PDB file of C-alpha atoms in Angstrom:
ATOM      1  CA  UNK A   2       0.000   0.000   0.000  1.00 57.00           C
ATOM      2  CA  UNK A   3       1.312   3.413  -0.911  1.00 70.00           C
ATOM      3  CA  UNK A   4      -0.810   5.693   1.269  1.00 91.00           C
ATOM      4  CA  UNK A   5      -4.188   6.490   2.758  1.00 96.00           C
ATOM      5  CA  UNK A   6      -6.171   9.709   2.727  1.00 97.00           C
ATOM      6  CA  UNK A   7      -8.479  10.245   5.710  1.00 98.00           C
ATOM      7  CA  UNK A   8     -11.189  12.889   5.568  1.00 98.00           C
ATOM      8  CA  UNK A   9     -13.398  13.822   8.473  1.00 97.00           C
ATOM      9  CA  UNK A  10     -13.815  16.094  11.421  1.00 97.00           C
ATOM     10  CA  UNK A  11     -12.633  16.134  15.035  1.00 97.00           C
ATOM     11  CA  UNK A  12     -13.832  12.549  15.509  1.00 97.00           C
ATOM     12  CA  UNK A  13     -11.101  11.571  13.054  1.00 97.00           C
ATOM     13  CA  UNK A  14      -8.385  13.959  14.228  1.00 97.00           C
ATOM     14  CA  UNK A  15      -8.893  13.364  17.975  1.00 96.00           C
ATOM     15  CA  UNK A  16      -5.878  11.922  19.764  1.00 97.00           C
ATOM     16  CA  UNK A  17      -3.869  11.864  16.525  1.00 97.00           C
ATOM     17  CA  UNK A  18      -5.851   8.855  15.329  1.00 97.00           C
ATOM     18  CA  UNK A  19      -4.564   9.113  11.711  1.00 97.00           C
ATOM     19  CA  UNK A  20      -0.974   8.893  12.980  1.00 97.00           C
ATOM     20  CA  UNK A  21      -1.925   5.913  15.141  1.00 98.00           C
ATOM     21  CA  UNK A  22      -3.424   4.212  12.080  1.00 97.00           C
ATOM     22  CA  UNK A  23      -0.280   4.990  10.078  1.00 97.00           C
ATOM     23  CA  UNK A  24       1.826   3.363  12.780  1.00 97.00           C
ATOM     24  CA  UNK A  25      -0.365   0.257  12.968  1.00 96.00           C
ATOM     25  CA  UNK A  26      -0.404  -0.232   9.193  1.00 95.00           C
ATOM     26  CA  UNK A  27       3.162   0.999   8.647  1.00 94.00           C
ATOM     27  CA  UNK A  28       2.058   3.270   5.826  1.00 94.00           C
ATOM     28  CA  UNK A  29       1.551   6.952   5.172  1.00 94.00           C
ATOM     29  CA  UNK A  30      -1.777   8.419   6.279  1.00 96.00           C
ATOM     30  CA  UNK A  31      -2.616  11.953   5.182  1.00 96.00           C
ATOM     31  CA  UNK A  32      -5.497  13.529   7.085  1.00 97.00           C
ATOM     32  CA  UNK A  33      -7.656  16.390   5.899  1.00 97.00           C
ATOM     33  CA  UNK A  34      -9.951  17.323   8.732  1.00 97.00           C
ATOM     34  CA  UNK A  35     -12.002  20.274   9.912  1.00 95.00           C
ATOM     35  CA  UNK A  36     -13.813  20.344  13.238  1.00 94.00           C
ATOM     36  CA  UNK A  37     -17.577  20.104  12.813  1.00 93.00           C
ATOM     37  CA  UNK A  38     -17.344  19.354   9.086  1.00 95.00           C
ATOM     38  CA  UNK A  39     -19.881  17.284   7.219  1.00 96.00           C
ATOM     39  CA  UNK A  40     -18.643  14.794   4.654  1.00 96.00           C
ATOM     40  CA  UNK A  41     -20.445  16.736   1.922  1.00 97.00           C
ATOM     41  CA  UNK A  42     -17.826  19.497   2.250  1.00 96.00           C
ATOM     42  CA  UNK A  43     -14.994  17.142   1.370  1.00 97.00           C
ATOM     43  CA  UNK A  44     -16.375  16.230  -2.050  1.00 95.00           C
ATOM     44  CA  UNK A  45     -17.631  19.730  -2.882  1.00 96.00           C
ATOM     45  CA  UNK A  46     -15.150  21.529  -5.125  1.00 94.00           C
ATOM     46  CA  UNK A  47     -16.653  24.890  -4.070  1.00 96.00           C
ATOM     47  CA  UNK A  48     -15.500  24.564  -0.458  1.00 96.00           C
ATOM     48  CA  UNK A  49     -11.967  25.138   0.799  1.00 95.00           C
ATOM     49  CA  UNK A  50     -11.991  21.680   2.327  1.00 95.00           C
ATOM     50  CA  UNK A  51     -13.182  20.143  -0.940  1.00 97.00           C
ATOM     51  CA  UNK A  52     -10.441  21.940  -2.841  1.00 97.00           C
ATOM     52  CA  UNK A  53      -7.828  20.544  -0.436  1.00 96.00           C
ATOM     53  CA  UNK A  54      -9.173  17.015  -0.950  1.00 97.00           C
ATOM     54  CA  UNK A  55      -9.139  17.368  -4.750  1.00 97.00           C
ATOM     55  CA  UNK A  56      -5.577  18.715  -4.681  1.00 96.00           C
ATOM     56  CA  UNK A  57      -4.447  15.802  -2.515  1.00 96.00           C
ATOM     57  CA  UNK A  58      -6.184  13.228  -4.713  1.00 96.00           C
ATOM     58  CA  UNK A  59      -4.846  14.844  -7.883  1.00 95.00           C
ATOM     59  CA  UNK A  60      -1.313  14.467  -6.581  1.00 91.00           C
ATOM     60  CA  UNK A  61      -1.922  10.719  -6.823  1.00 78.00           C
ATOM     61  CA  UNK A  62      -0.591   7.879  -4.783  1.00 86.00           C
ATOM     62  CA  UNK A  63      -3.582   7.204  -2.532  1.00 94.00           C
ATOM     63  CA  UNK A  64      -4.813   3.647  -2.545  1.00 93.00           C
ATOM     64  CA  UNK A  65      -7.545   4.233  -0.010  1.00 95.00           C
ATOM     65  CA  UNK A  66      -9.788   7.094   1.108  1.00 97.00           C
ATOM     66  CA  UNK A  67     -11.268   6.676   4.573  1.00 98.00           C
ATOM     67  CA  UNK A  68     -14.234   8.983   5.097  1.00 98.00           C
ATOM     68  CA  UNK A  69     -16.113  10.039   8.221  1.00 98.00           C
ATOM     69  CA  UNK A  70     -19.258  12.169   8.405  1.00 97.00           C
ATOM     70  CA  UNK A  71     -20.640  14.543  11.026  1.00 95.00           C
ATOM     71  CA  UNK A  72     -21.167  12.963  14.447  1.00 92.00           C
ATOM     72  CA  UNK A  73     -24.927  12.443  14.197  1.00 95.00           C
ATOM     73  CA  UNK A  74     -25.830  12.734  10.505  1.00 96.00           C
ATOM     74  CA  UNK A  75     -26.301   8.982   9.947  1.00 96.00           C
ATOM     75  CA  UNK A  76     -28.932   9.083  12.714  1.00 96.00           C
ATOM     76  CA  UNK A  77     -30.590  12.441  12.088  1.00 96.00           C
ATOM     77  CA  UNK A  78     -30.487  12.730   8.293  1.00 97.00           C
ATOM     78  CA  UNK A  79     -29.651   9.342   6.768  1.00 97.00           C
ATOM     79  CA  UNK A  80     -30.608  10.476   3.255  1.00 98.00           C
ATOM     80  CA  UNK A  81     -28.018  13.280   3.380  1.00 97.00           C
ATOM     81  CA  UNK A  82     -25.490  10.811   4.777  1.00 98.00           C
ATOM     82  CA  UNK A  83     -26.137   8.392   1.900  1.00 98.00           C
ATOM     83  CA  UNK A  84     -25.669  11.216  -0.643  1.00 98.00           C
ATOM     84  CA  UNK A  85     -22.430  12.390   0.996  1.00 98.00           C
ATOM     85  CA  UNK A  86     -20.915   8.916   1.138  1.00 98.00           C
ATOM     86  CA  UNK A  87     -21.861   8.313  -2.498  1.00 98.00           C
ATOM     87  CA  UNK A  88     -20.309  11.609  -3.633  1.00 98.00           C
ATOM     88  CA  UNK A  89     -17.071  11.054  -1.708  1.00 98.00           C
ATOM     89  CA  UNK A  90     -16.863   7.454  -2.928  1.00 98.00           C
ATOM     90  CA  UNK A  91     -17.276   8.604  -6.527  1.00 98.00           C
ATOM     91  CA  UNK A  92     -14.548  11.212  -6.064  1.00 98.00           C
ATOM     92  CA  UNK A  93     -12.164   8.672  -4.531  1.00 97.00           C
ATOM     93  CA  UNK A  94     -12.782   6.152  -7.293  1.00 97.00           C
ATOM     94  CA  UNK A  95     -12.264   8.808  -9.967  1.00 96.00           C
ATOM     95  CA  UNK A  96      -8.706   9.090  -8.617  1.00 96.00           C
ATOM     96  CA  UNK A  97      -8.136   5.305  -8.507  1.00 94.00           C
ATOM     97  CA  UNK A  98      -8.534   5.118  -4.725  1.00 95.00           C
ATOM     98  CA  UNK A  99     -10.823   2.686  -2.929  1.00 95.00           C
ATOM     99  CA  UNK A 100     -13.295   4.316  -0.529  1.00 97.00           C
ATOM    100  CA  UNK A 101     -13.961   3.080   3.007  1.00 97.00           C
ATOM    101  CA  UNK A 102     -16.538   4.479   5.440  1.00 98.00           C
ATOM    102  CA  UNK A 103     -15.697   4.967   9.103  1.00 98.00           C
ATOM    103  CA  UNK A 104     -19.094   5.062  10.811  1.00 97.00           C
ATOM    104  CA  UNK A 105     -18.855   6.778  14.174  1.00 95.00           C
ATOM    105  CA  UNK A 106     -20.670   5.790  17.349  1.00 93.00           C
ATOM    106  CA  UNK A 107     -23.523   7.612  19.016  1.00 94.00           C
ATOM    107  CA  UNK A 108     -23.197   9.883  21.991  1.00 95.00           C
ATOM    108  CA  UNK A 109     -22.513   8.531  25.466  1.00 94.00           C
ATOM    109  CA  UNK A 110     -25.335   7.938  27.938  1.00 92.00           C
ATOM    110  CA  UNK A 111     -25.922  11.198  29.795  1.00 92.00           C
ATOM    111  CA  UNK A 112     -24.446  13.423  27.077  1.00 93.00           C
ATOM    112  CA  UNK A 113     -26.399  16.727  27.030  1.00 93.00           C
ATOM    113  CA  UNK A 114     -26.415  16.721  23.204  1.00 93.00           C
ATOM    114  CA  UNK A 115     -28.632  13.614  23.241  1.00 93.00           C
ATOM    115  CA  UNK A 116     -31.458  15.607  24.778  1.00 91.00           C
ATOM    116  CA  UNK A 117     -31.091  18.253  22.046  1.00 93.00           C
ATOM    117  CA  UNK A 118     -31.396  15.488  19.446  1.00 95.00           C
ATOM    118  CA  UNK A 119     -34.450  14.075  21.234  1.00 94.00           C
ATOM    119  CA  UNK A 120     -33.184  10.529  21.516  1.00 95.00           C
ATOM    120  CA  UNK A 121     -31.621   8.122  23.968  1.00 95.00           C
ATOM    121  CA  UNK A 122     -28.101   6.762  23.610  1.00 93.00           C
ATOM    122  CA  UNK A 123     -29.545   3.389  22.619  1.00 94.00           C
ATOM    123  CA  UNK A 124     -31.781   4.929  19.944  1.00 96.00           C
ATOM    124  CA  UNK A 125     -28.899   6.959  18.558  1.00 96.00           C
ATOM    125  CA  UNK A 126     -26.651   3.893  18.480  1.00 94.00           C
ATOM    126  CA  UNK A 127     -29.229   1.927  16.499  1.00 96.00           C
ATOM    127  CA  UNK A 128     -29.863   4.803  14.087  1.00 97.00           C
ATOM    128  CA  UNK A 129     -26.117   5.384  13.579  1.00 97.00           C
ATOM    129  CA  UNK A 130     -25.602   1.707  12.838  1.00 96.00           C
ATOM    130  CA  UNK A 131     -28.522   1.491  10.395  1.00 97.00           C
ATOM    131  CA  UNK A 132     -27.657   4.812   8.713  1.00 97.00           C
ATOM    132  CA  UNK A 133     -24.026   3.808   8.276  1.00 97.00           C
ATOM    133  CA  UNK A 134     -24.963   0.460   6.764  1.00 97.00           C
ATOM    134  CA  UNK A 135     -27.439   2.114   4.371  1.00 98.00           C
ATOM    135  CA  UNK A 136     -24.810   4.571   3.159  1.00 98.00           C
ATOM    136  CA  UNK A 137     -22.125   1.908   2.790  1.00 98.00           C
ATOM    137  CA  UNK A 138     -24.461  -0.452   0.937  1.00 98.00           C
ATOM    138  CA  UNK A 139     -25.715   2.292  -1.395  1.00 98.00           C
ATOM    139  CA  UNK A 140     -22.163   3.326  -2.313  1.00 98.00           C
ATOM    140  CA  UNK A 141     -20.800  -0.252  -2.312  1.00 98.00           C
ATOM    141  CA  UNK A 142     -18.065   0.574   0.180  1.00 98.00           C
ATOM    142  CA  UNK A 143     -16.690  -1.348   3.158  1.00 97.00           C
ATOM    143  CA  UNK A 144     -17.838  -0.035   6.542  1.00 97.00           C
ATOM    144  CA  UNK A 145     -16.057   0.177   9.875  1.00 97.00           C
ATOM    145  CA  UNK A 146     -19.212   0.436  11.969  1.00 95.00           C
ATOM    146  CA  UNK A 147     -18.336   1.649  15.461  1.00 96.00           C
ATOM    147  CA  UNK A 148     -21.838   2.263  16.879  1.00 92.00           C
ATOM    148  CA  UNK A 149     -22.604  -1.358  17.719  1.00 89.00           C
ATOM    149  CA  UNK A 150     -19.019  -1.999  18.815  1.00 90.00           C
ATOM    150  CA  UNK A 151     -19.177   0.846  21.352  1.00 88.00           C
ATOM    151  CA  UNK A 152     -22.598  -0.299  22.562  1.00 85.00           C
ATOM    152  CA  UNK A 153     -21.287  -3.816  23.220  1.00 88.00           C
ATOM    153  CA  UNK A 154     -18.038  -2.671  24.809  1.00 88.00           C
ATOM    154  CA  UNK A 155     -17.628  -3.818  28.409  1.00 88.00           C
ATOM    155  CA  UNK A 156     -17.026  -0.260  29.692  1.00 91.00           C
ATOM    156  CA  UNK A 157     -18.250   2.075  26.937  1.00 88.00           C
ATOM    157  CA  UNK A 158     -17.537   5.115  29.127  1.00 90.00           C
ATOM    158  CA  UNK A 159     -13.818   4.354  28.670  1.00 95.00           C
ATOM    159  CA  UNK A 160     -14.163   5.022  24.933  1.00 96.00           C
ATOM    160  CA  UNK A 161     -15.418   8.605  25.329  1.00 96.00           C
ATOM    161  CA  UNK A 162     -13.729  11.891  26.112  1.00 96.00           C
ATOM    162  CA  UNK A 163     -15.295  14.039  28.826  1.00 95.00           C
ATOM    163  CA  UNK A 164     -17.786  15.607  26.365  1.00 95.00           C
ATOM    164  CA  UNK A 165     -19.485  12.240  25.705  1.00 95.00           C
ATOM    165  CA  UNK A 166     -19.063  12.679  21.944  1.00 95.00           C
ATOM    166  CA  UNK A 167     -15.391  12.502  21.003  1.00 96.00           C
ATOM    167  CA  UNK A 168     -13.268   9.423  21.540  1.00 97.00           C
ATOM    168  CA  UNK A 169     -10.864   9.148  24.434  1.00 97.00           C
ATOM    169  CA  UNK A 170      -7.325   7.982  23.703  1.00 97.00           C
ATOM    170  CA  UNK A 171      -8.538   4.418  24.255  1.00 96.00           C
ATOM    171  CA  UNK A 172     -11.469   5.073  21.907  1.00 96.00           C
ATOM    172  CA  UNK A 173      -9.242   6.441  19.150  1.00 97.00           C
ATOM    173  CA  UNK A 174      -6.941   3.447  19.519  1.00 97.00           C
ATOM    174  CA  UNK A 175      -9.898   1.063  19.238  1.00 96.00           C
ATOM    175  CA  UNK A 176     -11.129   2.875  16.114  1.00 97.00           C
ATOM    176  CA  UNK A 177      -7.660   2.832  14.520  1.00 97.00           C
ATOM    177  CA  UNK A 178      -7.315  -0.891  15.242  1.00 97.00           C
ATOM    178  CA  UNK A 179     -10.760  -1.651  13.760  1.00 96.00           C
ATOM    179  CA  UNK A 180      -9.955   0.354  10.629  1.00 97.00           C
ATOM    180  CA  UNK A 181      -6.540  -1.315  10.341  1.00 96.00           C
ATOM    181  CA  UNK A 182      -8.092  -4.761  10.677  1.00 95.00           C
ATOM    182  CA  UNK A 183     -10.546  -4.088   7.849  1.00 94.00           C
ATOM    183  CA  UNK A 184      -7.824  -2.559   5.663  1.00 93.00           C
ATOM    184  CA  UNK A 185      -5.598  -5.594   6.196  1.00 90.00           C
ATOM    185  CA  UNK A 186      -8.484  -7.939   5.358  1.00 85.00           C
ATOM    186  CA  UNK A 187      -9.236  -5.989   2.190  1.00 81.00           C
ATOM    187  CA  UNK A 188      -5.594  -6.140   1.112  1.00 73.00           C
ATOM    188  CA  UNK A 189      -5.386  -9.851   1.845  1.00 74.00           C
ATOM    189  CA  UNK A 190      -8.424 -10.522  -0.355  1.00 71.00           C
ATOM    190  CA  UNK A 191      -6.900  -8.764  -3.389  1.00 59.00           C
TER     191      UNK A 191
END
């Protein structure tokens, strides 16, 4: 593998997760992130973020594009999530890179943002899982689905930072290991 491009927001950049992934896979990982960004920005040539992604992809050399959407979009607007994943997948493929979706987990039990969304942690987890699978299936991309993994984790509170949204260091390490495992499986099947 030559290198990986990761696009996403603070859920991707937290705790230097791209560098952790690079270390695990022993390959170059270039990250283009912007806090609070939606995936739609990364494939939109009219945004600064989209321009950065296009410049990176045009330089060539990326075998894989790992994409991550806004923290709750798969649960709150699955149709927009499906469109964003499809657009980013198309852009990646147009530059001879394989797309992969990193589906984030829901918010931690007790997180104040859950109340604003009008759902429980369990409901959000289920919606994130379903929304991620729908987007991955529609775009025919592999999915690293973290919602159900976090829900089944023995101590899910260990995976979250204090805000109940972002991953802790342990959470970022778990995510990087799950992504690395899928990447290695995909390479082995080639």
